PDB file of C-alpha atoms and ligand atoms in Angstrom:
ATOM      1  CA  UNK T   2       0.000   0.000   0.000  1.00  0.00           C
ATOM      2  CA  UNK T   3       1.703   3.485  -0.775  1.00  0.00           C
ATOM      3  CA  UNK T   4      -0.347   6.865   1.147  1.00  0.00           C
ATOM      4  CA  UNK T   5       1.048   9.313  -0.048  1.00  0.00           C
ATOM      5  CA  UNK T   6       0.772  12.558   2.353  1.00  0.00           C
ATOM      6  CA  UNK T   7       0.194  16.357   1.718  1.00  0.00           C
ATOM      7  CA  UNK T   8       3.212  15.721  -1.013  1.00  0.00           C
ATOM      8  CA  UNK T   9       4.273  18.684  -2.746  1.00  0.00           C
ATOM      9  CA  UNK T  10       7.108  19.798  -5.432  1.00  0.00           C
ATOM     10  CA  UNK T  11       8.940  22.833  -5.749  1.00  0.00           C
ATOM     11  CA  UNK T  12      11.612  23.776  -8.878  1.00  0.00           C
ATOM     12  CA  UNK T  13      13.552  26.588  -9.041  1.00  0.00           C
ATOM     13  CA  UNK T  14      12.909  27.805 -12.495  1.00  0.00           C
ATOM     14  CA  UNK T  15      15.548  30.403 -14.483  1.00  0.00           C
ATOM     15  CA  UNK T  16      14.850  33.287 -13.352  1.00  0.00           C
ATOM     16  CA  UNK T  17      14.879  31.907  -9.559  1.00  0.00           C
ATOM     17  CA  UNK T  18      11.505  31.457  -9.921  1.00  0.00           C
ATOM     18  CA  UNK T  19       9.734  28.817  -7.313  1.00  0.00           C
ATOM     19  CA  UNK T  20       7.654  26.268  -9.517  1.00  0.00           C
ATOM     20  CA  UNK T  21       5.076  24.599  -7.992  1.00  0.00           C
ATOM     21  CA  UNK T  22       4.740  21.746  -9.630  1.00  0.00           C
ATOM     22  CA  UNK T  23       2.675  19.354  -6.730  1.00  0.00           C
ATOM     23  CA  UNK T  24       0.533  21.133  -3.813  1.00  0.00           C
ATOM     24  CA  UNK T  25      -0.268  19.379  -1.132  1.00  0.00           C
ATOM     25  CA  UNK T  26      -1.340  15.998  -2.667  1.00  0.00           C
ATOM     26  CA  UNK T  27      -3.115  13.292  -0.952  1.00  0.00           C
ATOM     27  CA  UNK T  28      -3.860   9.532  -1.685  1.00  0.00           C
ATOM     28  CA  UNK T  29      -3.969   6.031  -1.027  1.00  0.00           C
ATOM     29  CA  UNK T  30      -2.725   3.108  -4.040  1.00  0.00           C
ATOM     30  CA  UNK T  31      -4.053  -0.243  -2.635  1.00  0.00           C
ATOM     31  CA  UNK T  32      -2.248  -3.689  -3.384  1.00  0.00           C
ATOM     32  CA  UNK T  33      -3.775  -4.637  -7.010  1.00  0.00           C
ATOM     33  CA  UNK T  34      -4.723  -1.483  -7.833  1.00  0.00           C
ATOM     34  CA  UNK T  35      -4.654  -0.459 -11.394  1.00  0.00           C
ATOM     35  CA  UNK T  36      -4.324   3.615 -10.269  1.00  0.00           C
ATOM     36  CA  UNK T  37      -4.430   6.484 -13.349  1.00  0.00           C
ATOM     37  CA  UNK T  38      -2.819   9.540 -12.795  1.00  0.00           C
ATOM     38  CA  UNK T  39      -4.743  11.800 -15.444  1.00  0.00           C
ATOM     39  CA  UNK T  40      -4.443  15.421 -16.684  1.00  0.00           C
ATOM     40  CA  UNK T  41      -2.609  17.848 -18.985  1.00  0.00           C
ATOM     41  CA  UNK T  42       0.581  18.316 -20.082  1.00  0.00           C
ATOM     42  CA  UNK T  43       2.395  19.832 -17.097  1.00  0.00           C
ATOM     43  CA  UNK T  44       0.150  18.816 -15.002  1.00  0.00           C
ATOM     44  CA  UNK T  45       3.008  17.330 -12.787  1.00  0.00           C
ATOM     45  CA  UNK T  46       1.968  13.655 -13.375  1.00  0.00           C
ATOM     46  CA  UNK T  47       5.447  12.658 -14.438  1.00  0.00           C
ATOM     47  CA  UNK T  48       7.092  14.521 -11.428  1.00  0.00           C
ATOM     48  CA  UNK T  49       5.192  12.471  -8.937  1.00  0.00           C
ATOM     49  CA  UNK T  50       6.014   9.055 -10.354  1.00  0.00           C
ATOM     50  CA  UNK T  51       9.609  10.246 -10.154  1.00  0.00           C
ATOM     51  CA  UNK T  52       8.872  10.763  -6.041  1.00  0.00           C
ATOM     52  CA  UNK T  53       7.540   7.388  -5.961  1.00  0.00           C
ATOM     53  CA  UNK T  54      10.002   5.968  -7.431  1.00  0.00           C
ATOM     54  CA  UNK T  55      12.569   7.976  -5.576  1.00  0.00           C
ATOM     55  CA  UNK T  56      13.993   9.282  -8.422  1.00  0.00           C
ATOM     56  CA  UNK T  57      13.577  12.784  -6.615  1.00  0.00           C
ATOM     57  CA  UNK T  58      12.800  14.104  -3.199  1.00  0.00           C
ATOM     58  CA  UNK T  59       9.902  15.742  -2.324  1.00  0.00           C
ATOM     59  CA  UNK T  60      10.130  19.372  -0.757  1.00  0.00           C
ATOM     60  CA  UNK T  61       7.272  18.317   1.668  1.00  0.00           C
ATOM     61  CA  UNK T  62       4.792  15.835   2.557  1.00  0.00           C
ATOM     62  CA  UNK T  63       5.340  11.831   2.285  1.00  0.00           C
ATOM     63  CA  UNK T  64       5.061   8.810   0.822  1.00  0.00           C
ATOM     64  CA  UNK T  65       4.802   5.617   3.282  1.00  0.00           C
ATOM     65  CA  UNK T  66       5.187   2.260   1.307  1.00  0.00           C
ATOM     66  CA  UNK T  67       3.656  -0.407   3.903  1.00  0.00           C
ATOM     67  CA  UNK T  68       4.061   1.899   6.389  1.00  0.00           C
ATOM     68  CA  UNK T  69       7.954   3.294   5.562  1.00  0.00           C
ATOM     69  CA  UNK T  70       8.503   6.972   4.366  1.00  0.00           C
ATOM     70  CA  UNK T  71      10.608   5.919   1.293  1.00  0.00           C
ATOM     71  CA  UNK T  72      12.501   8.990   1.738  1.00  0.00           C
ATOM     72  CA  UNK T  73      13.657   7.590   4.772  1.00  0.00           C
ATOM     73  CA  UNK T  74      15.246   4.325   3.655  1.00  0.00           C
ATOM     74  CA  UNK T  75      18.735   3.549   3.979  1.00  0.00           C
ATOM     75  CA  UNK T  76      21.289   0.792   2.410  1.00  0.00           C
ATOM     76  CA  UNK T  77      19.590  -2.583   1.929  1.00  0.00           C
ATOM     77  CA  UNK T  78      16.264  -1.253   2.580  1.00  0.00           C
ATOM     78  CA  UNK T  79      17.012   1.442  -0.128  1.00  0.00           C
ATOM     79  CA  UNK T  80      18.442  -0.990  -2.632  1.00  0.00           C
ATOM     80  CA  UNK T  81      15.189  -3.309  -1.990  1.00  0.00           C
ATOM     81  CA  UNK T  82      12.480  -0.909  -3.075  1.00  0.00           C
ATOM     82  CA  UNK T  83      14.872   0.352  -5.768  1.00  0.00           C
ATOM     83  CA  UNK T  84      14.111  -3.272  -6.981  1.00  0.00           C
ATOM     84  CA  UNK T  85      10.323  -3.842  -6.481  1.00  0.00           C
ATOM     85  CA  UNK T  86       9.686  -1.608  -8.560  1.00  0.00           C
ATOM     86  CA  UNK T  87      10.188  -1.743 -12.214  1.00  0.00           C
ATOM     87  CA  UNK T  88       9.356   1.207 -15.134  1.00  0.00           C
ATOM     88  CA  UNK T  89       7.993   1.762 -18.457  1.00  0.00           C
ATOM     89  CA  UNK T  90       7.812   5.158 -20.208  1.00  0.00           C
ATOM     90  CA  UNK T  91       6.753   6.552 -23.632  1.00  0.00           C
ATOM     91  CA  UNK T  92       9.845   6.009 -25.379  1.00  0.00           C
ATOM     92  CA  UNK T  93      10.409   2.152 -24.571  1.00  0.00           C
ATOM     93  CA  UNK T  94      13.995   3.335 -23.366  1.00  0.00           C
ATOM     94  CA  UNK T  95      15.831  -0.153 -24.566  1.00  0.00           C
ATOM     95  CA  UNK T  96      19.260  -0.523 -25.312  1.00  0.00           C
ATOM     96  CA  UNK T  97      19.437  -0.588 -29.156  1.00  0.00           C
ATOM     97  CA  UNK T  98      22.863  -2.398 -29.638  1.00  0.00           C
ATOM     98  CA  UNK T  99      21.779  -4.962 -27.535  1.00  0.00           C
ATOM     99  CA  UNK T 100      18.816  -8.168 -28.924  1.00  0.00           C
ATOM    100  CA  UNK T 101      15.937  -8.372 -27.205  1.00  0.00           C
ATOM    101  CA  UNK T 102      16.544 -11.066 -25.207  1.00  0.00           C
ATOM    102  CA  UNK T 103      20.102  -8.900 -23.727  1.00  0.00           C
ATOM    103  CA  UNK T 104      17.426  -5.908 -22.973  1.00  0.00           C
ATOM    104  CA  UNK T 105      15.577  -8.115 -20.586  1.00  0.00           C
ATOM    105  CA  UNK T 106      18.356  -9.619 -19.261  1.00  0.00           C
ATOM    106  CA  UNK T 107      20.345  -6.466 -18.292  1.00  0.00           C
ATOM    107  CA  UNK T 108      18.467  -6.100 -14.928  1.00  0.00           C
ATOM    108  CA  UNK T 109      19.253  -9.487 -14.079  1.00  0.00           C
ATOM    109  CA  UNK T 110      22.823  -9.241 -14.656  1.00  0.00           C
ATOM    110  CA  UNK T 111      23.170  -7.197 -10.662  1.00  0.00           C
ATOM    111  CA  UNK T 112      20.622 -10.032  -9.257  1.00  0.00           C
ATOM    112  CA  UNK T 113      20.861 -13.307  -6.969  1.00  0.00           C
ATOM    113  CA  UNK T 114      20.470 -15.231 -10.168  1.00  0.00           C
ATOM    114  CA  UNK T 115      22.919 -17.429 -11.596  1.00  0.00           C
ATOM    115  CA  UNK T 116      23.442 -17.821 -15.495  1.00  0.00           C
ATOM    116  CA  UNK T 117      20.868 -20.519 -16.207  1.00  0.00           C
ATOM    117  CA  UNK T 118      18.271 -19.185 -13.861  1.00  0.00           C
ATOM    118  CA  UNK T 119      18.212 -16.132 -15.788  1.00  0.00           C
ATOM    119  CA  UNK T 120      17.724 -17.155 -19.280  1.00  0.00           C
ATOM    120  CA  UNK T 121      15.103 -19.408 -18.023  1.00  0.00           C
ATOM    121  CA  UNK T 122      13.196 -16.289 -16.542  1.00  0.00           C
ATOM    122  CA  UNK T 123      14.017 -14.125 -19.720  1.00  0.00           C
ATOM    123  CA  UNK T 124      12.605 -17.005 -21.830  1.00  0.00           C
ATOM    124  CA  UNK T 125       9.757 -16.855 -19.582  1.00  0.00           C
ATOM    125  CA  UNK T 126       9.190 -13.003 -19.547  1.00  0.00           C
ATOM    126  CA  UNK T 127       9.406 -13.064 -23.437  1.00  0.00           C
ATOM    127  CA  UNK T 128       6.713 -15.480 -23.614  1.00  0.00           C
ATOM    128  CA  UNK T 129       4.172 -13.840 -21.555  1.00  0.00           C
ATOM    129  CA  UNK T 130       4.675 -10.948 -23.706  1.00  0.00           C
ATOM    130  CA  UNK T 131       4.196 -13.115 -26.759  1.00  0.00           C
ATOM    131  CA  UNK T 132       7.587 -12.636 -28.051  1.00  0.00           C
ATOM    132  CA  UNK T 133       8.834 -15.554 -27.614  1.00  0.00           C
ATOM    133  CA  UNK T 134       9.669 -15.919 -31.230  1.00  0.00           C
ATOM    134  CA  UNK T 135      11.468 -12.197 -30.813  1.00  0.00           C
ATOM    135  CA  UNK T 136      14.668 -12.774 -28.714  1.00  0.00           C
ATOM    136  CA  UNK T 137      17.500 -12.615 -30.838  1.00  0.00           C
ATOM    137  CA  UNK T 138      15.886  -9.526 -32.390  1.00  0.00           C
ATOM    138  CA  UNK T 139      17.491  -5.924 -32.466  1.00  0.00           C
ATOM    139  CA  UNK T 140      14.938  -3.135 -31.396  1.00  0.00           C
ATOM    140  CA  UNK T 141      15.597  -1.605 -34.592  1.00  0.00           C
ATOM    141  CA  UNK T 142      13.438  -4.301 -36.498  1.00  0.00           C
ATOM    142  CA  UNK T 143      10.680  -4.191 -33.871  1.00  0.00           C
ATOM    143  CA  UNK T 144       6.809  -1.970 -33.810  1.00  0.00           C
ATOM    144  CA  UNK T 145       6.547   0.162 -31.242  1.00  0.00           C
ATOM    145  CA  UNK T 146       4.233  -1.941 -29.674  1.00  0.00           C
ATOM    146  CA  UNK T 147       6.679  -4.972 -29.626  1.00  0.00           C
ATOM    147  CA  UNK T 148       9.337  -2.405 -28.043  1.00  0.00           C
ATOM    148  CA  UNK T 149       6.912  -1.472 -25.205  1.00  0.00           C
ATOM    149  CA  UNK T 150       6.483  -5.375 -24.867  1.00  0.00           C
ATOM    150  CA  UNK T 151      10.382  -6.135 -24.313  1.00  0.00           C
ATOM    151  CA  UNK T 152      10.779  -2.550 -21.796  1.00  0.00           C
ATOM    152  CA  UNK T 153       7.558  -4.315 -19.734  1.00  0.00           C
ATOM    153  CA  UNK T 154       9.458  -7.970 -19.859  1.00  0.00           C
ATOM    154  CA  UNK T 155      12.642  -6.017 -18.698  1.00  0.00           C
ATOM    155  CA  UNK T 156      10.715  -3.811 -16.193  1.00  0.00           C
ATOM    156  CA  UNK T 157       9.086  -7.104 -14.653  1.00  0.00           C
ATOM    157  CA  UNK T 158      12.770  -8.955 -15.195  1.00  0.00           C
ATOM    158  CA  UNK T 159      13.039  -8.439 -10.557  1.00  0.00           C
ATOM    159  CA  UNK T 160       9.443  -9.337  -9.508  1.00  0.00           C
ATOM    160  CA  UNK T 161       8.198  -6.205  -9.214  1.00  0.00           C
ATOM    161  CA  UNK T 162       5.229  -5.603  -6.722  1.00  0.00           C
ATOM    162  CA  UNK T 163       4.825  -2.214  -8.247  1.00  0.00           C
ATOM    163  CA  UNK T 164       4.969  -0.770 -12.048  1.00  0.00           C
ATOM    164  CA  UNK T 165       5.432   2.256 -13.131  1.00  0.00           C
ATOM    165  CA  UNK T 166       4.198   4.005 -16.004  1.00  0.00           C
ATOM    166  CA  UNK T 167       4.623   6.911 -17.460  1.00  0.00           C
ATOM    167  CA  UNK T 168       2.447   6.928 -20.829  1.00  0.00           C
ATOM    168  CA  UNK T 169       3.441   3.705 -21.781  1.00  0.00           C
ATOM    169  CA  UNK T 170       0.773   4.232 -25.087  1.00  0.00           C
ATOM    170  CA  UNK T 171       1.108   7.636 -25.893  1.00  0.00           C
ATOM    171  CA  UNK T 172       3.573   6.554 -28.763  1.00  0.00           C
ATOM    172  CA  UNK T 173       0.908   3.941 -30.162  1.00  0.00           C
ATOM    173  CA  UNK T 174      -1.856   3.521 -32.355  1.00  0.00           C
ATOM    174  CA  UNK T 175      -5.335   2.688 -30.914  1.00  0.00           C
ATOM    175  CA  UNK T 176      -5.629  -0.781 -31.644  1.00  0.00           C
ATOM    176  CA  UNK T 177      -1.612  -1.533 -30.112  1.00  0.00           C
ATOM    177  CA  UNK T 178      -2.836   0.896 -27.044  1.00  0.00           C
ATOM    178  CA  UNK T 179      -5.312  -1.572 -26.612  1.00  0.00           C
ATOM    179  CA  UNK T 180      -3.054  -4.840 -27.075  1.00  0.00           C
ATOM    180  CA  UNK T 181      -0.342  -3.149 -24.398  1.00  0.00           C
ATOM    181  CA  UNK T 182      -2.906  -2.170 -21.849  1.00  0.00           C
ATOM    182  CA  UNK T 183      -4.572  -5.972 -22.178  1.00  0.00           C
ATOM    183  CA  UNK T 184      -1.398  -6.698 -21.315  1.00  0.00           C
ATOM    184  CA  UNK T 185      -0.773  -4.677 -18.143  1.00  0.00           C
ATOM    185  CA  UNK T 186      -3.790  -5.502 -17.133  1.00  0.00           C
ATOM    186  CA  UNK T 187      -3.051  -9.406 -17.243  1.00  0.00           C
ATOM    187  CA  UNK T 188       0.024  -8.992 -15.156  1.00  0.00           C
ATOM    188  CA  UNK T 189      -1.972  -7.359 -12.932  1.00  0.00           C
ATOM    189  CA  UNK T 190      -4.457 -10.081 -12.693  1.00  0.00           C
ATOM    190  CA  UNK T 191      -1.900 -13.106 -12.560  1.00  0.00           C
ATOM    191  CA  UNK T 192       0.651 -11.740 -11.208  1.00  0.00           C
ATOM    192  CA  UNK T 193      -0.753  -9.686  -8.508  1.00  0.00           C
ATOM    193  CA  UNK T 194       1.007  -6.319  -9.751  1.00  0.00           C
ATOM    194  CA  UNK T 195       0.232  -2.951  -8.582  1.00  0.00           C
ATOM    195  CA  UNK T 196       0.136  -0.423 -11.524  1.00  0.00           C
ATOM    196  CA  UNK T 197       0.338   3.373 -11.404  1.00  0.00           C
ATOM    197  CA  UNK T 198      -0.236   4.261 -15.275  1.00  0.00           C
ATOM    198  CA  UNK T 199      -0.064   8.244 -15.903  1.00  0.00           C
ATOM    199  CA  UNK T 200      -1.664   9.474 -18.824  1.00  0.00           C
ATOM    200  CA  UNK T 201      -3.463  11.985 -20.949  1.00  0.00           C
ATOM    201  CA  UNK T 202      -5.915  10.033 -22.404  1.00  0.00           C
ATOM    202  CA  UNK T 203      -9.379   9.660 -20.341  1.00  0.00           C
ATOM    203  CA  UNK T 204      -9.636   6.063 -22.553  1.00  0.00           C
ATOM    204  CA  UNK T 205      -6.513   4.541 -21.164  1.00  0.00           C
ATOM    205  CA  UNK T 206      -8.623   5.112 -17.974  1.00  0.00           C
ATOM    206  CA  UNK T 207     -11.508   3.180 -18.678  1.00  0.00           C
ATOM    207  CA  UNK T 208     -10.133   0.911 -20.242  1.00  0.00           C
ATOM    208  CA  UNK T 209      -8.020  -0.702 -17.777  1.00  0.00           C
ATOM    209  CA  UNK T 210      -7.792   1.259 -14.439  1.00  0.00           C
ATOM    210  CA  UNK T 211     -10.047   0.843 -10.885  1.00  0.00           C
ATOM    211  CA  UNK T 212      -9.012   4.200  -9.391  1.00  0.00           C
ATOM    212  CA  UNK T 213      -7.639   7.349 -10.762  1.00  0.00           C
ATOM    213  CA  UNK T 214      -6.558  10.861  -9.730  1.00  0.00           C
ATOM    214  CA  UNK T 215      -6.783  14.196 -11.758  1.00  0.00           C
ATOM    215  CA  UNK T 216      -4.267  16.420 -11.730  1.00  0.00           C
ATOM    216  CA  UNK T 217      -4.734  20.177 -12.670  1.00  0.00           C
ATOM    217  CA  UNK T 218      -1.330  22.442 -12.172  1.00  0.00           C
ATOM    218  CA  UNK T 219      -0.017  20.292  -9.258  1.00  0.00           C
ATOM    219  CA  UNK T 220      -3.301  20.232  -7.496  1.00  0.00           C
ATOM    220  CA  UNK T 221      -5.267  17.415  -7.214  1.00  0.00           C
ATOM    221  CA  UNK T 222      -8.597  18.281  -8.187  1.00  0.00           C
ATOM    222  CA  UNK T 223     -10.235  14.379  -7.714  1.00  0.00           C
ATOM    223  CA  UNK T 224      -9.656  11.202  -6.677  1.00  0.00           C
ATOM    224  CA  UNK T 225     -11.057   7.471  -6.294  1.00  0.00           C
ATOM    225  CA  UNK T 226     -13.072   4.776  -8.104  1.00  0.00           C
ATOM    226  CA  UNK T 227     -12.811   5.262 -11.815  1.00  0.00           C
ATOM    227  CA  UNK T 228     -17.176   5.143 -11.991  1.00  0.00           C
ATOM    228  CA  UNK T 229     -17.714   7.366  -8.777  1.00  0.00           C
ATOM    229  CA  UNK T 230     -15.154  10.179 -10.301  1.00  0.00           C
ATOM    230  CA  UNK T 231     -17.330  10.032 -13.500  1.00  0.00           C
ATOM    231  CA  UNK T 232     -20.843  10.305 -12.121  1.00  0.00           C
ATOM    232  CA  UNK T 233     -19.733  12.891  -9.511  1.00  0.00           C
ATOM    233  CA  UNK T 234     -17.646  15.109 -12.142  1.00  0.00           C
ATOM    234  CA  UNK T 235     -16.626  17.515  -9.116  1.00  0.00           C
ATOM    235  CA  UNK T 236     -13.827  19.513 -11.032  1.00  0.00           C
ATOM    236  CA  UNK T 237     -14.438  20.915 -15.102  1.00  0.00           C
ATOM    237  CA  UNK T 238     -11.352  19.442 -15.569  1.00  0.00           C
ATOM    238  CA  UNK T 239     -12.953  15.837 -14.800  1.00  0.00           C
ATOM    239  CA  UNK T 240     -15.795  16.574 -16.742  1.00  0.00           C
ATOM    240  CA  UNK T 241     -13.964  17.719 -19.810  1.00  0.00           C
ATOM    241  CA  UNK T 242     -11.781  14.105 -19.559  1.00  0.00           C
ATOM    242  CA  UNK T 243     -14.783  12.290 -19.179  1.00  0.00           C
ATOM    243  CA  UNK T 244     -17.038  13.690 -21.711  1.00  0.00           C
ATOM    244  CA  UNK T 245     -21.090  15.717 -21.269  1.00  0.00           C
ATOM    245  CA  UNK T 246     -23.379  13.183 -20.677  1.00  0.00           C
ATOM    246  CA  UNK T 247     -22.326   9.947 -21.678  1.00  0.00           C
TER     247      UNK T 247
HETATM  248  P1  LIG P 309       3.563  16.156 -16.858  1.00  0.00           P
HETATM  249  O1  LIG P 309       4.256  14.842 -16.764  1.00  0.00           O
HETATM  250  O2  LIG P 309       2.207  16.180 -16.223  1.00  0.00           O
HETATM  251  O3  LIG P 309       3.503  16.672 -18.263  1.00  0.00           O
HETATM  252  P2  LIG P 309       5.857  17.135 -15.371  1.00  0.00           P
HETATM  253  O4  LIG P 309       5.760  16.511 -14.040  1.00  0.00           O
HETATM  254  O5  LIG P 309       6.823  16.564 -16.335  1.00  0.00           O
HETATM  255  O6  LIG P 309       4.402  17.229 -16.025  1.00  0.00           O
HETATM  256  O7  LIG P 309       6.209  18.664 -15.205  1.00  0.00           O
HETATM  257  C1  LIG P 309       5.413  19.547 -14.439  1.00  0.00           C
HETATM  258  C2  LIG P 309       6.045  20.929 -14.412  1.00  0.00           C
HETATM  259  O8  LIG P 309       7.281  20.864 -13.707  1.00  0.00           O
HETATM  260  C3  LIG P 309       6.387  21.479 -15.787  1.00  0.00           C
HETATM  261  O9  LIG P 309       6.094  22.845 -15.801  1.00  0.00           O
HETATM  262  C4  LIG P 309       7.862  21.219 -15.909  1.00  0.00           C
HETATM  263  O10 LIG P 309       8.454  22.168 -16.745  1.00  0.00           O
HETATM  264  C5  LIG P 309       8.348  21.372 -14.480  1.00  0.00           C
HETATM  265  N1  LIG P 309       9.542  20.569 -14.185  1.00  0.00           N
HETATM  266  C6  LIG P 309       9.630  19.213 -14.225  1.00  0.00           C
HETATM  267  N2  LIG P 309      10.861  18.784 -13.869  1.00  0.00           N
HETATM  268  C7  LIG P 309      11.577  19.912 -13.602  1.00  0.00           C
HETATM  269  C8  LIG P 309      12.923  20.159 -13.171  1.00  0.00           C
HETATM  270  N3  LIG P 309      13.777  19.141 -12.937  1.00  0.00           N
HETATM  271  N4  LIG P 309      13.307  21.438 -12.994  1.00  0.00           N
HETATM  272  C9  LIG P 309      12.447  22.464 -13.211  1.00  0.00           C
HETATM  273  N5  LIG P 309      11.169  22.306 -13.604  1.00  0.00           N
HETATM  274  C10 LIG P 309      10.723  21.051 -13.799  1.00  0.00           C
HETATM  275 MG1  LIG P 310       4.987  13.602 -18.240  1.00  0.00          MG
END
């Protein structure tokens, strides 16, 4: 479970500026959830998947992960949720001198694994993203949606128990958008993953997520089960995203 607590983001921008990018943000991501993070561009969605994945420090507030301020975590306890959690973003972000089956093995390289044990995981992580056939591929020759299906084999490559991502379709086509988010939302299912998926696009939403949070300017404008934020509309934002009447 991550509760995350009155969390907010300043930048200094050029001309010494303060940029407030988060104010005073508050929710809860439950085990299993599949948790949208929705709004504009700028909006600050990517900044606060960087503070939950401690890529970045937030200038107040918290986040407790089963009950720990992450910000807070030293040495092995550091290096351990380092490793539950694993990343996709827009751009796929593989290694393009390196085949397929390398790009999901990098991760496992650092790990408790030994040689065999690995490829037999890889082979396994290619499979469940049906690309199997795929391994001794270069990116290069791939779709996009086959490159977003090797960076979410490599992202899973440690056992996640969370995964991130940051507009993992906003690169796609409709009908691949669909095939990647059927996707996340099987290893969700099977594997008992908890996903935080940012986006812009109200369909990724409704597709595939239980829970989502609108972001307007760093505030948080609402939150909670996909249906109740639609019927309730609160914020003209939400009711923008989720259409008039419909
Ligand atoms: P989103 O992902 O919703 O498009 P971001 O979180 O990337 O938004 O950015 C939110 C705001 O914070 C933007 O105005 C952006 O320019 C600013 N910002 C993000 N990272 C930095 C940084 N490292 N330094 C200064 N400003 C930043
Ligand atoms: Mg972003």
């Amino acid at each position: 479970m991550i509760e995350i607590k009155s969390l907010s983001k300043q930048f200094m921008n050029h001309e010494d500026h303060q940029l407030e990018v988060l104010k005073d943000i508050s929710l809860t991501v439950e085990d299993g959830d599949i948790y949208g993070i929705i709004g504009m561009s700028g909006a600050g969605k990517s900044t606060m998947l960087r503070l939950i994945g401690l890529l970045d420090s937030p200038t107040s507030g918290e986040i407790l992960v089963d009950g720990k301020n992450i910000n807070e975590l030293t040495g092995k306890d550091k290096i351990s949720y380092y490793k539950s959690i694993g990343t996709v973003f827009q751009g796929y972000n593989l290694l393009m001198q390196k085949t397929v089956f390398d790009n999901v093995m990098f991760p496992l390289t650092l790990s408790k694994y030994d040689k065999a044990e690995a490829q037999a995981k890889v082979n396994k992580l290619l499979e469940l993203v049906g690309l199997a056939d795929k391994a001794n591929a270069y990116p290069c020759t791939l779709s996009g949606g086959q490159r977003q299906r090797v960076a979410i084999a490599r992202a899973l490559a440690n056992d996640p128990e969370l995964l991130l991502c940051d507009e993992p379709t906003s690169a796609l086509d409709s009908l691949t958008t669909r095939s990647i988010l059927e996707l996340l939302q099987q290893i969700n299912r099977t594997m008992g993953v908890t996903i935080i998926i940012i986006t812009h696009e109200i369909g990724v939403v409704k597709t595939i997520c239980n829970k989502v949070a609108v972001l307007d300017q760093g505030v948080l404008v609402d939150n909670g089960p996909v249906q109740e934020v639609k019927n309730h509309r609160e914020h003209e934002i939400t009711r923008e995203l989720f259409g008039g009447n419909e």
